[in-house]
XYZ file of C-alpha atoms in Angstrom:
549
model
C 78.279 120.739 78.233
C 78.587 120.385 74.482
C 81.835 121.743 73.089
C 84.971 121.007 71.100
C 88.527 121.346 72.460
C 89.302 124.805 73.761
C 91.401 126.491 76.389
C 90.691 126.345 80.097
C 87.106 127.343 80.880
C 86.483 130.122 83.358
C 84.005 129.440 86.143
C 80.817 131.438 85.536
C 80.458 134.374 87.920
C 77.043 133.284 89.204
C 78.357 129.755 89.908
C 81.248 131.223 91.890
C 78.952 133.469 93.922
C 76.478 130.712 94.822
C 79.198 128.152 95.557
C 81.082 130.533 97.839
C 77.875 131.343 99.670
C 77.048 127.662 100.122
C 80.592 126.648 101.077
C 82.383 129.635 102.670
C 85.350 127.417 103.578
C 85.233 125.495 100.337
C 84.932 121.728 99.888
C 86.942 119.029 98.150
C 85.563 119.571 94.645
C 85.994 123.348 94.877
C 89.473 123.177 96.390
C 90.575 120.781 93.645
C 89.485 123.316 91.041
C 91.210 126.173 92.880
C 94.414 124.210 93.496
C 94.844 122.304 90.231
C 92.697 124.236 87.803
C 91.242 122.185 84.979
C 92.662 118.773 85.902
C 92.072 117.224 82.461
C 92.134 119.481 79.400
C 90.227 118.642 76.219
C 93.332 119.124 74.091
C 95.097 116.367 76.073
C 92.197 113.967 75.581
C 91.018 115.015 72.128
C 90.999 111.453 70.796
C 88.480 110.504 73.496
C 85.707 112.608 72.019
C 82.834 110.425 70.915
C 83.061 109.576 67.216
C 79.275 109.526 66.915
C 76.973 112.507 67.100
C 77.663 116.250 67.005
C 78.531 118.161 69.075
C 80.377 115.925 71.542
C 80.687 116.072 75.297
C 83.983 117.286 76.727
C 86.302 114.366 77.614
C 88.124 116.644 80.056
C 84.945 117.261 82.001
C 83.902 113.629 81.794
C 87.301 112.653 83.182
C 86.845 114.973 86.170
C 83.315 113.681 86.728
C 84.572 110.083 86.636
C 87.219 110.803 89.272
C 84.854 112.812 91.491
C 82.427 109.916 91.190
C 84.994 107.636 92.807
C 85.893 110.125 95.534
C 82.359 109.549 96.854
C 81.772 106.000 95.519
C 78.733 107.075 93.477
C 76.875 105.146 90.812
C 76.672 106.563 87.286
C 73.145 107.824 87.910
C 74.165 109.475 91.193
C 77.181 111.108 89.533
C 75.047 112.470 86.687
C 72.571 113.824 89.253
C 75.452 115.476 91.128
C 76.565 117.237 87.935
C 73.004 118.397 87.394
C 72.160 119.462 90.944
C 75.261 120.158 93.066
C 76.819 123.575 93.018
C 80.256 122.330 94.172
C 80.479 119.974 91.195
C 79.338 122.752 88.829
C 82.106 124.911 90.305
C 84.718 122.195 89.722
C 83.484 121.703 86.142
C 83.090 125.439 85.364
C 79.418 124.989 84.485
C 76.516 127.421 84.537
C 73.971 126.829 87.262
C 71.247 126.109 84.719
C 73.342 123.599 82.754
C 71.268 120.353 82.653
C 74.317 118.102 82.513
C 74.018 114.805 80.689
C 72.393 111.412 80.860
C 74.085 108.899 83.144
C 74.723 106.502 80.232
C 77.344 108.951 78.925
C 79.707 107.880 81.719
C 79.492 104.235 80.697
C 80.207 105.159 77.077
C 83.178 107.283 78.160
C 84.615 104.408 80.214
C 84.228 102.106 77.222
C 86.356 104.484 75.156
C 88.910 104.673 77.955
C 89.044 100.900 78.345
C 89.078 100.107 74.623
C 92.758 100.954 74.177
C 93.849 100.960 77.836
C 93.544 104.757 77.905
C 92.625 104.935 81.580
C 96.276 105.239 82.602
C 96.348 108.606 80.838
C 94.105 110.132 83.489
C 96.516 109.079 86.234
C 99.479 110.288 84.149
C 97.910 113.727 83.655
C 96.964 114.052 87.312
C 100.462 113.105 88.452
C 101.927 115.714 86.091
C 99.666 118.357 87.651
C 100.863 117.308 91.097
C 104.482 117.270 89.919
C 104.062 120.866 88.741
C 102.950 121.707 92.287
C 106.197 120.237 93.627
C 104.380 117.357 95.335
C 105.822 114.491 93.276
C 109.442 113.763 92.472
C 111.674 110.813 91.795
C 113.887 109.323 94.500
C 113.002 108.900 98.130
C 110.877 105.974 99.277
C 107.897 104.153 97.824
C 105.962 101.141 99.018
C 103.814 98.515 97.325
C 101.213 96.029 98.452
C 98.340 94.081 96.925
C 94.843 93.067 97.888
C 92.081 90.896 96.508
C 89.280 92.194 94.296
C 86.002 90.300 94.058
C 84.624 89.911 90.546
C 81.178 91.278 89.711
C 79.839 87.731 89.312
C 78.617 84.988 91.619
C 80.977 82.383 93.015
C 79.790 79.095 91.499
C 80.513 75.479 92.268
C 81.133 73.154 89.324
C 77.528 72.051 88.814
C 76.280 75.630 89.069
C 78.983 76.702 86.622
C 78.066 74.263 83.848
C 74.340 74.884 84.263
C 74.736 78.653 84.216
C 77.060 78.427 81.219
C 74.522 76.481 79.182
C 71.676 78.694 80.353
C 73.634 81.826 79.373
C 74.274 80.370 75.905
C 70.567 79.606 75.470
C 69.652 83.118 76.605
C 72.022 84.607 74.045
C 70.585 82.441 71.270
C 67.026 83.308 72.319
C 67.845 86.927 71.510
C 70.128 86.443 68.487
C 68.414 83.494 66.759
C 65.034 82.759 68.401
C 63.608 80.714 65.511
C 66.737 78.601 65.215
C 66.930 77.707 68.919
C 63.168 77.048 69.092
C 63.490 74.446 66.381
C 66.435 72.784 68.170
C 65.554 72.831 71.890
C 63.903 69.691 73.345
C 60.910 70.239 75.623
C 62.832 69.305 78.800
C 65.335 72.131 78.251
C 62.692 74.701 79.130
C 62.161 73.209 82.586
C 65.860 72.587 83.129
C 67.280 75.968 82.038
C 64.424 78.447 82.305
C 65.749 80.099 85.479
C 69.004 80.695 87.307
C 70.436 77.660 89.079
C 71.193 77.724 92.795
C 72.813 75.143 95.026
C 69.546 74.309 96.806
C 67.984 73.256 93.474
C 70.746 70.781 92.638
C 70.235 67.023 93.174
C 71.192 65.516 96.520
C 73.808 62.766 96.713
C 76.954 62.009 94.740
C 75.317 59.585 92.302
C 72.462 61.965 91.502
C 74.851 64.868 91.003
C 77.082 62.789 88.741
C 74.064 61.891 86.620
C 72.980 65.543 86.536
C 76.442 66.638 85.373
C 76.354 64.100 82.530
C 72.860 65.208 81.513
C 73.898 68.851 81.323
C 77.069 67.824 79.476
C 75.078 65.925 76.852
C 72.767 68.922 76.394
C 75.767 71.208 75.947
C 77.385 68.967 73.357
C 74.088 68.744 71.460
C 73.954 72.526 71.297
C 77.616 72.870 70.300
C 77.245 70.309 67.508
C 74.213 72.139 66.180
C 75.921 75.528 66.282
C 79.004 74.261 64.445
C 77.037 72.177 61.945
C 77.475 73.135 58.265
C 73.806 74.060 57.874
C 73.795 76.412 60.896
C 74.204 80.170 60.367
C 78.000 80.756 60.351
C 77.804 83.738 62.696
C 76.366 81.726 65.583
C 79.715 80.459 66.852
C 80.940 84.057 67.055
C 78.550 84.725 69.943
C 80.766 85.129 73.082
C 78.514 83.030 75.322
C 78.814 80.088 72.929
C 82.590 80.366 72.910
C 82.443 80.344 76.733
C 80.314 77.179 76.542
C 82.888 75.521 74.290
C 85.825 76.410 76.567
C 84.119 75.368 79.800
C 82.965 72.053 78.322
C 86.557 71.296 77.276
C 87.726 71.970 80.829
C 85.068 69.945 82.648
C 84.288 67.022 80.354
C 86.107 64.206 78.564
C 84.505 62.943 75.364
C 85.269 59.897 73.256
C 82.811 59.685 70.400
C 79.394 59.647 72.059
C 80.762 58.717 75.491
C 80.946 61.618 77.963
C 82.824 61.638 81.259
C 82.711 64.231 84.043
C 86.295 65.144 84.936
C 87.453 64.532 88.472
C 88.609 67.583 90.393
C 92.264 66.563 90.082
C 91.868 66.329 86.298
C 90.825 69.962 85.899
C 93.212 72.491 84.326
C 95.380 74.610 86.637
C 93.799 77.577 88.346
C 95.485 80.087 86.052
C 93.369 78.953 83.095
C 90.324 77.405 84.787
C 87.242 79.503 83.984
C 84.996 80.310 86.935
C 82.042 82.092 85.352
C 80.520 82.312 81.853
C 79.846 85.994 82.515
C 83.461 86.984 83.268
C 85.964 84.753 81.503
C 88.947 86.580 83.021
C 88.006 86.100 86.678
C 90.015 83.401 88.447
C 89.696 81.676 91.808
C 92.534 82.070 94.269
C 93.381 81.625 97.927
C 95.670 83.491 100.311
C 96.054 81.986 103.735
C 92.443 81.148 104.660
C 90.769 83.641 102.314
C 89.269 82.359 99.059
C 87.876 84.596 96.350
C 86.991 84.721 92.665
C 88.166 87.783 90.812
C 91.368 89.757 90.512
C 94.231 91.300 92.453
C 95.320 94.948 92.517
C 98.853 96.187 93.327
C 99.131 99.752 94.648
C 102.365 101.736 94.883
C 102.589 105.032 96.745
C 105.223 107.542 97.754
C 105.878 107.756 101.488
C 108.079 110.784 102.143
C 107.200 112.900 105.206
C 107.485 116.247 103.350
C 104.884 115.514 100.659
C 101.463 113.857 100.382
C 101.541 110.104 99.888
C 100.480 109.771 96.249
C 99.577 106.624 94.340
C 101.978 106.399 91.417
C 101.305 102.917 90.069
C 98.187 100.757 89.830
C 98.448 97.284 88.331
C 95.493 94.898 88.108
C 96.179 91.212 87.509
C 94.437 87.867 87.584
C 94.018 86.620 91.134
C 96.433 83.759 90.417
C 99.318 86.081 89.487
C 101.955 86.058 92.207
C 103.293 89.320 93.617
C 106.864 88.585 92.542
C 105.735 88.509 88.905
C 104.623 92.141 89.198
C 107.710 93.723 90.791
C 109.518 94.457 87.516
C 106.297 95.798 85.958
C 105.915 98.207 88.868
C 109.454 99.455 88.301
C 108.836 99.862 84.561
C 105.684 101.883 85.257
C 107.422 104.125 87.785
C 110.318 104.733 85.393
C 107.905 105.828 82.646
C 106.312 108.268 85.096
C 109.672 109.550 86.360
C 108.715 108.393 89.839
C 111.283 105.678 90.550
C 112.218 105.676 94.234
C 115.656 105.138 95.699
C 114.207 102.570 98.111
C 111.224 100.376 97.289
C 109.561 98.903 100.399
C 107.723 95.627 99.777
C 106.714 92.469 101.587
C 108.279 89.062 101.009
C 105.903 88.289 98.157
C 107.606 90.851 95.908
C 111.215 89.808 96.555
C 113.425 87.148 95.016
C 117.150 86.564 94.727
C 117.151 87.676 91.078
C 115.203 90.866 91.829
C 117.636 91.810 94.607
C 120.316 91.978 91.909
C 118.290 93.224 88.933
C 116.478 96.090 90.661
C 119.609 98.130 91.498
C 121.344 97.310 88.190
C 118.412 97.919 85.849
C 116.412 100.577 87.702
C 118.748 102.014 90.348
C 116.251 100.942 93.027
C 117.039 99.217 96.299
C 114.409 96.534 96.851
C 113.890 96.484 100.612
C 111.789 93.633 101.871
C 112.131 90.365 103.772
C 113.349 87.415 101.726
C 112.231 83.857 102.278
C 114.325 81.780 104.648
C 115.581 78.294 103.727
C 112.921 75.587 103.846
C 115.213 72.576 104.095
C 114.881 69.988 106.851
C 118.108 71.168 108.449
C 116.904 74.779 108.547
C 113.543 73.829 110.047
C 115.111 71.603 112.721
C 118.065 73.966 113.253
C 120.558 71.122 113.155
C 122.613 69.257 110.587
C 124.474 70.556 107.545
C 122.867 72.865 105.031
C 124.159 75.074 102.222
C 125.615 77.754 104.565
C 127.832 75.022 106.088
C 129.437 74.275 102.711
C 132.290 76.288 101.197
C 131.788 77.448 97.614
C 134.921 78.011 95.514
C 133.516 80.120 92.689
C 136.794 80.400 90.770
C 137.484 76.660 90.688
C 133.786 75.710 90.485
C 133.882 73.395 93.467
C 131.945 72.950 96.693
C 133.584 71.583 99.827
C 131.469 69.899 102.494
C 132.082 70.357 106.262
C 134.019 67.038 106.300
C 136.374 68.205 103.532
C 134.982 66.292 100.521
C 134.792 68.201 97.234
C 132.040 68.093 94.637
C 132.406 66.248 91.339
C 130.447 68.510 88.972
C 129.173 72.073 88.532
C 126.498 72.129 85.774
C 124.251 75.200 85.321
C 120.552 74.423 85.203
C 117.109 76.026 85.337
C 114.500 75.309 87.985
C 111.188 76.885 87.175
C 112.213 80.347 85.991
C 115.423 80.590 88.023
C 118.975 79.876 86.933
C 120.765 77.631 89.409
C 123.986 75.655 89.726
C 123.656 71.995 90.642
C 126.434 70.075 92.316
C 126.912 66.518 93.603
C 129.387 64.538 95.676
C 130.893 61.114 95.128
C 129.283 58.054 96.681
C 132.755 57.126 97.983
C 132.722 60.249 100.152
C 129.060 60.321 101.177
C 128.415 56.589 101.685
C 130.678 55.959 104.700
C 130.317 59.498 106.120
C 129.369 59.248 109.837
C 127.183 62.401 109.638
C 125.363 61.408 106.452
C 121.928 61.502 108.100
C 122.478 65.149 109.117
C 123.491 66.194 105.597
C 121.501 66.732 102.419
C 119.064 63.938 101.658
C 119.044 64.583 97.912
C 119.054 61.302 95.912
C 122.072 62.532 93.977
C 124.013 63.525 97.108
C 124.031 67.096 95.892
C 122.498 70.522 96.226
C 121.654 73.535 94.113
C 122.251 77.235 94.604
C 121.994 80.495 92.687
C 124.823 81.916 90.559
C 127.279 83.984 92.517
C 125.717 87.496 92.308
C 122.251 86.329 93.339
C 123.613 83.839 95.887
C 125.640 86.511 97.659
C 122.794 89.045 97.464
C 120.436 86.526 99.036
C 122.840 85.713 101.867
C 123.389 89.411 102.547
C 119.644 90.124 102.555
C 118.999 87.288 105.014
C 121.703 88.574 107.322
C 120.572 92.210 107.050
C 116.947 91.502 107.887
C 117.998 90.198 111.308
C 119.498 93.563 112.319
C 117.715 96.393 114.187
C 118.851 98.886 111.529
C 117.014 96.950 108.830
C 113.823 96.871 110.892
C 114.040 100.617 111.508
C 114.190 101.228 107.749
C 111.477 98.701 106.955
C 108.918 100.112 109.387
C 108.028 102.800 106.823
C 106.225 100.171 104.756
C 103.485 99.751 107.360
C 101.295 102.619 106.118
C 100.457 100.988 102.796
C 97.693 98.950 104.456
C 96.024 102.251 105.307
C 96.074 103.192 101.635
C 94.373 99.923 100.718
C 91.787 100.540 103.442
C 91.132 104.076 102.193
C 90.702 102.837 98.622
C 88.220 100.205 99.760
C 86.201 102.394 102.119
C 86.205 105.543 100.026
C 85.872 104.124 96.516
C 84.673 100.532 96.925
C 87.800 98.952 95.485
C 87.197 95.547 97.111
C 84.500 94.599 94.584
C 84.732 95.154 90.858
C 81.939 97.252 89.388
C 82.523 95.957 85.890
C 83.110 92.766 83.922
C 86.590 91.848 82.713
C 90.167 92.671 83.617
C 90.456 95.786 81.461
C 87.447 97.591 82.915
C 88.309 96.451 86.424
C 91.740 98.015 85.958
C 90.088 101.238 84.792
C 88.072 101.235 88.019
C 91.312 100.950 89.981
C 92.947 103.782 88.033
C 89.975 106.045 88.748
C 90.181 104.974 92.395
C 93.868 105.953 92.484
C 93.032 109.359 90.985
C 90.282 109.839 93.580
C 92.624 108.942 96.461
C 95.296 111.297 95.103
C 92.817 114.180 94.911
C 91.655 113.491 98.462
C 95.245 113.440 99.689
C 96.115 116.604 97.775
C 93.168 118.312 99.454
C 94.143 116.978 102.902
C 97.731 118.164 102.401
C 96.646 121.670 101.398
C 94.215 121.974 104.287
C 96.683 120.675 106.866
C 94.807 117.491 107.743
C 97.402 115.091 109.208
C 97.705 111.422 108.346
C 95.461 109.197 110.411
C 97.163 107.564 113.357
C 97.000 103.851 114.053
C 93.722 103.133 115.790
C 93.927 101.739 119.312
C 90.847 100.223 120.928
C 89.558 101.496 124.243
C 90.417 98.189 125.881
C 93.967 98.237 124.489
C 94.495 101.670 126.036
C 94.019 100.066 129.468
C 97.085 97.835 129.052
C 99.419 98.373 132.051
C 102.659 100.051 131.105
C 104.752 97.196 132.504
C 102.972 94.595 130.354
C 104.800 93.803 127.073
C 102.977 94.392 123.801
């Protein structure tokens, strides 16, 4: 497998003969080679050759191996063994039957090169171009997006486990990098306290004992940090990543005034977006959706959903678990525009919609954002009585609002709430004070209300009215299949749990997963395998026809 960039490799005659004998009807790896040829060419990935050693392994072949690895959810060692031993993989890679392949560590090194400069997206770009050349991908039509949680490749730790593991990890790193230095520093009790991994059952029992334990660990951590940053310490010590993690986590969990140390209360901790959850993966964050809690990331998948073409994944975005879906919508559109895969209609759930996006998506991208928008959350809307914004008349030209009783507003100042531009208005106390329906009106202290500027306000009202119609529901039902794509990615390629540490490598895993799903769907399309139908349990099939669903 050692070579420099060259044109497409022909499959050796003996490999073809043996593969055809073993698989008369072909198999996925063989059909991919027959249908798409050499999926990744060396010339397209020339900068991904290893810079060390000579000759180098083909990045085109390594790219195909990496994607095939995810089609079967194999480990690196299993994938390397498949290259060495399986005739269908040798066929897909155009290898001789006696080619010994490579060591499994090569795949990890190749992923490191891909992740170093966010090069993983190139594999998906190249694959989509191959599929576009087959007439299976085009702009326009419909696309749909949804997200799911991804568990980090680290343990979920409570606060006491976190600080103990952080200090233990720092000591482990120093034991390797500067054994003499840490031996001279460490008190005797550290060896008993931090010699092995901490678990909840080994922690003290009772609030007072746990508080004392937290302060003890905190004092030990500060002693180590002071020693590392002391003038006489080797200057390279504080460049060790585990020590920087120790410094950050101690800032988040402790308050220090001179020699006095305090353990922060839970409400005094930083917000979840910046709160570190593991010393081994500083980018993993804790999040919660409905009743599900997890530590890790979130992945957003976008796929085409036209009936006359396979449903292909065209965008994969990996974010921190605390990133909201609405923050990703514009990024999805930017990615699809770069890949010439922008749809006419983008089907999403309510998490991806906002009043601003309803206006910006058609204007900036030419995309109709079709998804349910949030309904008003005011007291009047919840109780379905009283006077709310829809009951007021807005005079945009004269910048006035008239209440149901005929009073007009006094002011019209633009403002910003969070990240949204709004208009705030208020009414005179002379009008609101004696009003007989005051209790049914807005209960704002300033006798006012806020609303979006005219384009977004009208778009929001229209969207809320449209989503109550049968026509809207008929159009929106095409979004339902995206959950099946998430399920396929999880079951086929293990997308639910990250294999790697850090956001960048986790995203690379998701890109390779998307490539694997696309190859599987290309193969299913060519072999006439229909989309899976919604599963119905045996018991559900017994439901009487007259009984409503």
